[in-house]
Coordinates of C-alpha atoms in Angstrom, one line a residue:
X1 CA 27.7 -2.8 23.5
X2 CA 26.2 0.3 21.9
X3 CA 24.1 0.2 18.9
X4 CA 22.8 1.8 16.7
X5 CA 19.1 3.0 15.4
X6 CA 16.6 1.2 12.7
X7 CA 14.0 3.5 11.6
X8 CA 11.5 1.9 9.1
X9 CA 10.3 4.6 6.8
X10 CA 7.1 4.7 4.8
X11 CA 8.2 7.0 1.9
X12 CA 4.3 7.3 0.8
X13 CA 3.1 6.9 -2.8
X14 CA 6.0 8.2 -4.6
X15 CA 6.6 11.8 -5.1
X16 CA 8.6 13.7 -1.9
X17 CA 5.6 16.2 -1.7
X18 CA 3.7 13.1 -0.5
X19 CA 6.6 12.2 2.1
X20 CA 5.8 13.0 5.9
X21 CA 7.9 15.8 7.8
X22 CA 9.0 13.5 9.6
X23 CA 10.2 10.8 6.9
X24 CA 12.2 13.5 4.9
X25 CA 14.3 14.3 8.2
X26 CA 14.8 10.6 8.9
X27 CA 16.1 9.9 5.2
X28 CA 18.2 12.9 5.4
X29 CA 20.2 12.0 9.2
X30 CA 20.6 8.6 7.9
X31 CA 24.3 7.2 7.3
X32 CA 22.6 3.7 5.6
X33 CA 20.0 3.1 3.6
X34 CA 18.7 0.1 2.1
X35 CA 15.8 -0.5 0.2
X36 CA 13.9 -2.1 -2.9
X37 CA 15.8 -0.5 -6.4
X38 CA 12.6 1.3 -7.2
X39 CA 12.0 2.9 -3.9
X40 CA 15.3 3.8 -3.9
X41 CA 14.9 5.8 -6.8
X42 CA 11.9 7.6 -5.6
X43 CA 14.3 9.1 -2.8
X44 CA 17.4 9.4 -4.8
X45 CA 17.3 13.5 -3.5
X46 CA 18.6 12.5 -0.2
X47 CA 20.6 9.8 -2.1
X48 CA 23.6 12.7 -2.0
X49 CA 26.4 10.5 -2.3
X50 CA 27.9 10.2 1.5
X51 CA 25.8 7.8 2.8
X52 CA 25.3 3.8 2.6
X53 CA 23.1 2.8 0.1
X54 CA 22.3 -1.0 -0.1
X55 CA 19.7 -1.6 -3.1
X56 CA 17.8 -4.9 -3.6
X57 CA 15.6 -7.0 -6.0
X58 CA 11.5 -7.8 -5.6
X59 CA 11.8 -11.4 -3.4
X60 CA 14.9 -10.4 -1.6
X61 CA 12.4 -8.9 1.4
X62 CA 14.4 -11.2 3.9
X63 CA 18.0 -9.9 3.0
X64 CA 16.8 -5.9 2.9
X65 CA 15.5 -6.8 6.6
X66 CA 18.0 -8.6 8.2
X67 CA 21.0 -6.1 6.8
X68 CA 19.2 -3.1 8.1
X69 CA 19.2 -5.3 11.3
X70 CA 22.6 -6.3 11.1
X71 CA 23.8 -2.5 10.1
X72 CA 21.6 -1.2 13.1
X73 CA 23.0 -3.4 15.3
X74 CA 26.8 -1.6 14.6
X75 CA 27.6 1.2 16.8
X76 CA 26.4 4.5 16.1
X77 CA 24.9 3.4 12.7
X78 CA 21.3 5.2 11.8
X79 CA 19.8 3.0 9.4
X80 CA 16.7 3.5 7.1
X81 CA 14.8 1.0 5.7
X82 CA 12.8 2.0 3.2
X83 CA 8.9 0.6 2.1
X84 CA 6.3 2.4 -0.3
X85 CA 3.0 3.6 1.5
X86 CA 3.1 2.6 5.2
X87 CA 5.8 -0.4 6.6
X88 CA 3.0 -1.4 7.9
X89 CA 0.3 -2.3 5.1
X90 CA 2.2 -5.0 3.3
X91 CA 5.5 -3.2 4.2
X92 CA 8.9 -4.2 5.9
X93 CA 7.3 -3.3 9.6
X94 CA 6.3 -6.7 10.1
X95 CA 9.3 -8.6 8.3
X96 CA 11.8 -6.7 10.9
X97 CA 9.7 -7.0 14.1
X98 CA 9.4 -10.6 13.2
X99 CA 13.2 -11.3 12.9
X100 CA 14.3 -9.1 15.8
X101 CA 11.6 -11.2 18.3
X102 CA 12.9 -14.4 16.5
X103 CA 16.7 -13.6 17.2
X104 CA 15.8 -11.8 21.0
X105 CA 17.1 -8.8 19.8
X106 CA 17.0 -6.1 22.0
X107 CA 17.6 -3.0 19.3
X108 CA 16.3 0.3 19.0
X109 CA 13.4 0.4 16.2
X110 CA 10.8 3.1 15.3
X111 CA 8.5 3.1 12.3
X112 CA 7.9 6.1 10.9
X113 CA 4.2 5.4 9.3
X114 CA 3.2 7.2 5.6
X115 CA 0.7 7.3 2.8
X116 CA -0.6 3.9 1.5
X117 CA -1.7 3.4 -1.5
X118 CA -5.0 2.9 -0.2
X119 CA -5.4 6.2 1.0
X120 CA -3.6 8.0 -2.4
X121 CA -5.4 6.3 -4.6
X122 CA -8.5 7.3 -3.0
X123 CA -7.4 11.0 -2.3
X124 CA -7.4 10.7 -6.7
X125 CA -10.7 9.5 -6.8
X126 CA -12.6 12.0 -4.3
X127 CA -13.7 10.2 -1.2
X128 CA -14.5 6.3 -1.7
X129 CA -13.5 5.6 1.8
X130 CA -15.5 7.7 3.6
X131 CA -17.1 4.1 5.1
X132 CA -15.6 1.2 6.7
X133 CA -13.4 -0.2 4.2
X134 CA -11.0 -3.4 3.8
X135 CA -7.7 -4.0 2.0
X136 CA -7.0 -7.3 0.5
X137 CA -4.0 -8.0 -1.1
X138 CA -4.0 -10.1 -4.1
X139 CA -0.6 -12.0 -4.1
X140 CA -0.9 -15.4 -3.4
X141 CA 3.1 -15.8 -3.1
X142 CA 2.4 -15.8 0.6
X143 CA -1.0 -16.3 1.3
X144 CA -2.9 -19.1 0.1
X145 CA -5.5 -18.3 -3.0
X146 CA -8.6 -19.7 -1.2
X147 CA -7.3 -17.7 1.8
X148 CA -7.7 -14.5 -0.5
X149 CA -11.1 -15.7 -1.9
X150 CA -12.5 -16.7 1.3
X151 CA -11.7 -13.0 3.1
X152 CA -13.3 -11.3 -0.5
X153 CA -16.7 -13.2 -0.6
X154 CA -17.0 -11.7 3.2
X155 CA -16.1 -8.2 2.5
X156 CA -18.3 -8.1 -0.4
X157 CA -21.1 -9.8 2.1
X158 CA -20.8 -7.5 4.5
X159 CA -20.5 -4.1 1.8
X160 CA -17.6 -3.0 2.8
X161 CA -15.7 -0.7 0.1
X162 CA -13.1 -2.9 -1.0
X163 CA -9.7 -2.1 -1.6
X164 CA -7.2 -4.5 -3.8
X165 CA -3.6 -4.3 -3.9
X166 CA -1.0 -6.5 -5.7
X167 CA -3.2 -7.0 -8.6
X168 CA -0.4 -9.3 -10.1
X169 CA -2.5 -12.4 -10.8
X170 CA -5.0 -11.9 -13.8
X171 CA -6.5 -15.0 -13.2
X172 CA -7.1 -14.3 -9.7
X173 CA -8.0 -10.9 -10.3
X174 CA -11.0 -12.4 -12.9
X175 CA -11.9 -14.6 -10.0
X176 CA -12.7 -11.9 -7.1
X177 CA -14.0 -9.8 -9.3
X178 CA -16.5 -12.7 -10.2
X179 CA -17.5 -12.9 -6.5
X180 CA -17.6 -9.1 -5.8
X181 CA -20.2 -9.4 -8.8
X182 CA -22.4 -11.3 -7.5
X183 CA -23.0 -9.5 -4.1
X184 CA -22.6 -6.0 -5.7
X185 CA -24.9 -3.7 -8.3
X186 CA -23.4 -3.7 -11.8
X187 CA -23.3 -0.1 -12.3
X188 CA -21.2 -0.3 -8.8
X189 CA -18.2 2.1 -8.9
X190 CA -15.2 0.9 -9.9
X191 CA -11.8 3.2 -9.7
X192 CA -8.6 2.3 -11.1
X193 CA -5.3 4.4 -9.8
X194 CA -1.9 3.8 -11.4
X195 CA 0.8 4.9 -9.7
X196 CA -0.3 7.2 -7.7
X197 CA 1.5 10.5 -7.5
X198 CA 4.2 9.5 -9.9
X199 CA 5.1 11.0 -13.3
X200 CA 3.1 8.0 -15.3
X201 CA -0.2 8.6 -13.2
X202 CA -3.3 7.3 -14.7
X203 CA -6.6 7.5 -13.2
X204 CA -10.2 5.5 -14.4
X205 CA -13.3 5.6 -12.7
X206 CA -15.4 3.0 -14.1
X207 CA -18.3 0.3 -13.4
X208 CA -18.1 -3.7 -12.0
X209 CA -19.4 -4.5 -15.4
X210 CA -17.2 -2.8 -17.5
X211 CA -14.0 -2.6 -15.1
X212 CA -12.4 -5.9 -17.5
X213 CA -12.5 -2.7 -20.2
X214 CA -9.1 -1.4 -18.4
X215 CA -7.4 -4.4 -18.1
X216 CA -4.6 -2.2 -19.8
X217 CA -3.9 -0.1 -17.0
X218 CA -3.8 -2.7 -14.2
X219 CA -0.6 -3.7 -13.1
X220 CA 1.6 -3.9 -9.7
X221 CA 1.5 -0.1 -9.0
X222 CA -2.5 -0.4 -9.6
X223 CA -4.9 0.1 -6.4
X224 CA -8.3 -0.8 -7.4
X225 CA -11.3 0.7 -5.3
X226 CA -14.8 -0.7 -5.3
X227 CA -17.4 1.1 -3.9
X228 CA -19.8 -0.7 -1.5
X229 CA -24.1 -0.4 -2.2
X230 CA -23.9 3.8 -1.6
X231 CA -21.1 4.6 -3.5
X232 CA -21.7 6.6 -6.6
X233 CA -19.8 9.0 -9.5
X234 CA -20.0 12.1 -10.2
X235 CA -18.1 13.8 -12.7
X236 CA -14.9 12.3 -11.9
X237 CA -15.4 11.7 -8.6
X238 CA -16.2 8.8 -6.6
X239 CA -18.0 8.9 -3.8
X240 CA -19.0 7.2 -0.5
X241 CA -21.6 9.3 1.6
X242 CA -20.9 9.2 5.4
X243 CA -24.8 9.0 6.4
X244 CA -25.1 12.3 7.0
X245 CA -27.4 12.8 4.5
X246 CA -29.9 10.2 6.6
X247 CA -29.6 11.9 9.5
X248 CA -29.7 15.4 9.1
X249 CA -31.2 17.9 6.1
X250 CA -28.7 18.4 3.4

């Protein structure tokens, strides 16, 4: 039987000047396209009106996947699942390719990779991750909280710039911080990125000990940015020297 195609589509940070080539042509060939409400609406130029488009709520992650699978699986359908950033960093990539090994499917996927949030939010804030750097995401719907605490006490150990995502859990949030705190300088660098490339953009570069100061501004379309023990501001920049400056006469 002949199938169709499932493309998973990273549609970046928000804006379409912050969409790949490459994603803008597979969104515009598409004849289905389903995705969370809000990343639907972030697309809703190639939303023209002849196509499929299947919408869903935050926590239905399982039905968006195994339609797109389901419409993919019909004959000559091209089918777009859509995730913010990369389907890969905390995106629908691994949801799909989970199901379709569980089912032994044998259907035609590609991912078509994007901006994260990681990398937008630091393209605001100058070059923070110009080091090895983690992300840690700070849901514990699906991981376990002393999972999340036990990978942050070893990034901060080993000073790498740390990246949070899903800052959804104040409590939590209060609680890594705490352990970042210990390890790391108070007058560390501390940026703050709200929705990154979208109309109600707001951007805060501030300290470890006064980061509790913006508590305002974080949110679930927050990235947070610490810097690790080289990172430092200027003006409003923030900054994470490669090592060239120890190596060679600047």
């Amino acid at each position: 039987m002949k199938m169709g195609k499932l493309y998973i589509v990273g549609i970046g940070p928000g804006s379409k000047e912050q969409r790949t080539i490459k994603a803008q042509e597979v969104l515009e060939k598409s004849n289905v396209i389903i995705g969370y409400n809000t990343y639907l609406r972030l697309i809703s130029d190639v939303l023209d009106g002849k196509k499929e488009v299947i919408g869903a709520r935050m926590k239905e992650e399982i039905f968006r996947a195994n339609t797109a699978i389901e419409k993919a699986l019909e004959s000559d359908n091209i089918v777009a699942l859509v995730s913010s950033g990369d389907p890969q960093v905390y995106g629908m990539a691994g949801l799909v390719f989970d199901l379709i090994s569980r089912r032994k499917l044998d259907l035609d996927v590609e991912v078509i990779p994007g901006v994260t949030a990681a990398l937008a939010a630091a393209a605001r804030l100058g070059s923070p991750l110009s080091l090895d750097f983690v992300v840690i995401s700070l849901s514990d719907l699906l991981i376990p909280r002393e999972e999340i605490l036990h990978k942050v006490t070893k990034a901060a150990e080993a000073d790498f710039v740390i990246v949070f995502y899903n800052l959804i859990n104040e409590n939590l949030l209060i609680e890594v911080m705490d352990i970042v705190s210990k390890h790391r300088k108070p007058n560390t660098p501390v940026g703050l990125v709200k929705s990154a490339y979208r109309n109600n953009e707001n951007i805060v570069i501030t300290t470890l000990s006064s980061w509790k100061e913006h508590m305002n501004e974080i949110g679930m379309t927050t990235t947070m940015i610490i810097g690790n023990s080289l990172t430092y501001s200027y003006k409003n920049y923030m900054i994470t020297p490669r090592g060239y400056e120890r190596k060679y006469e600047l």
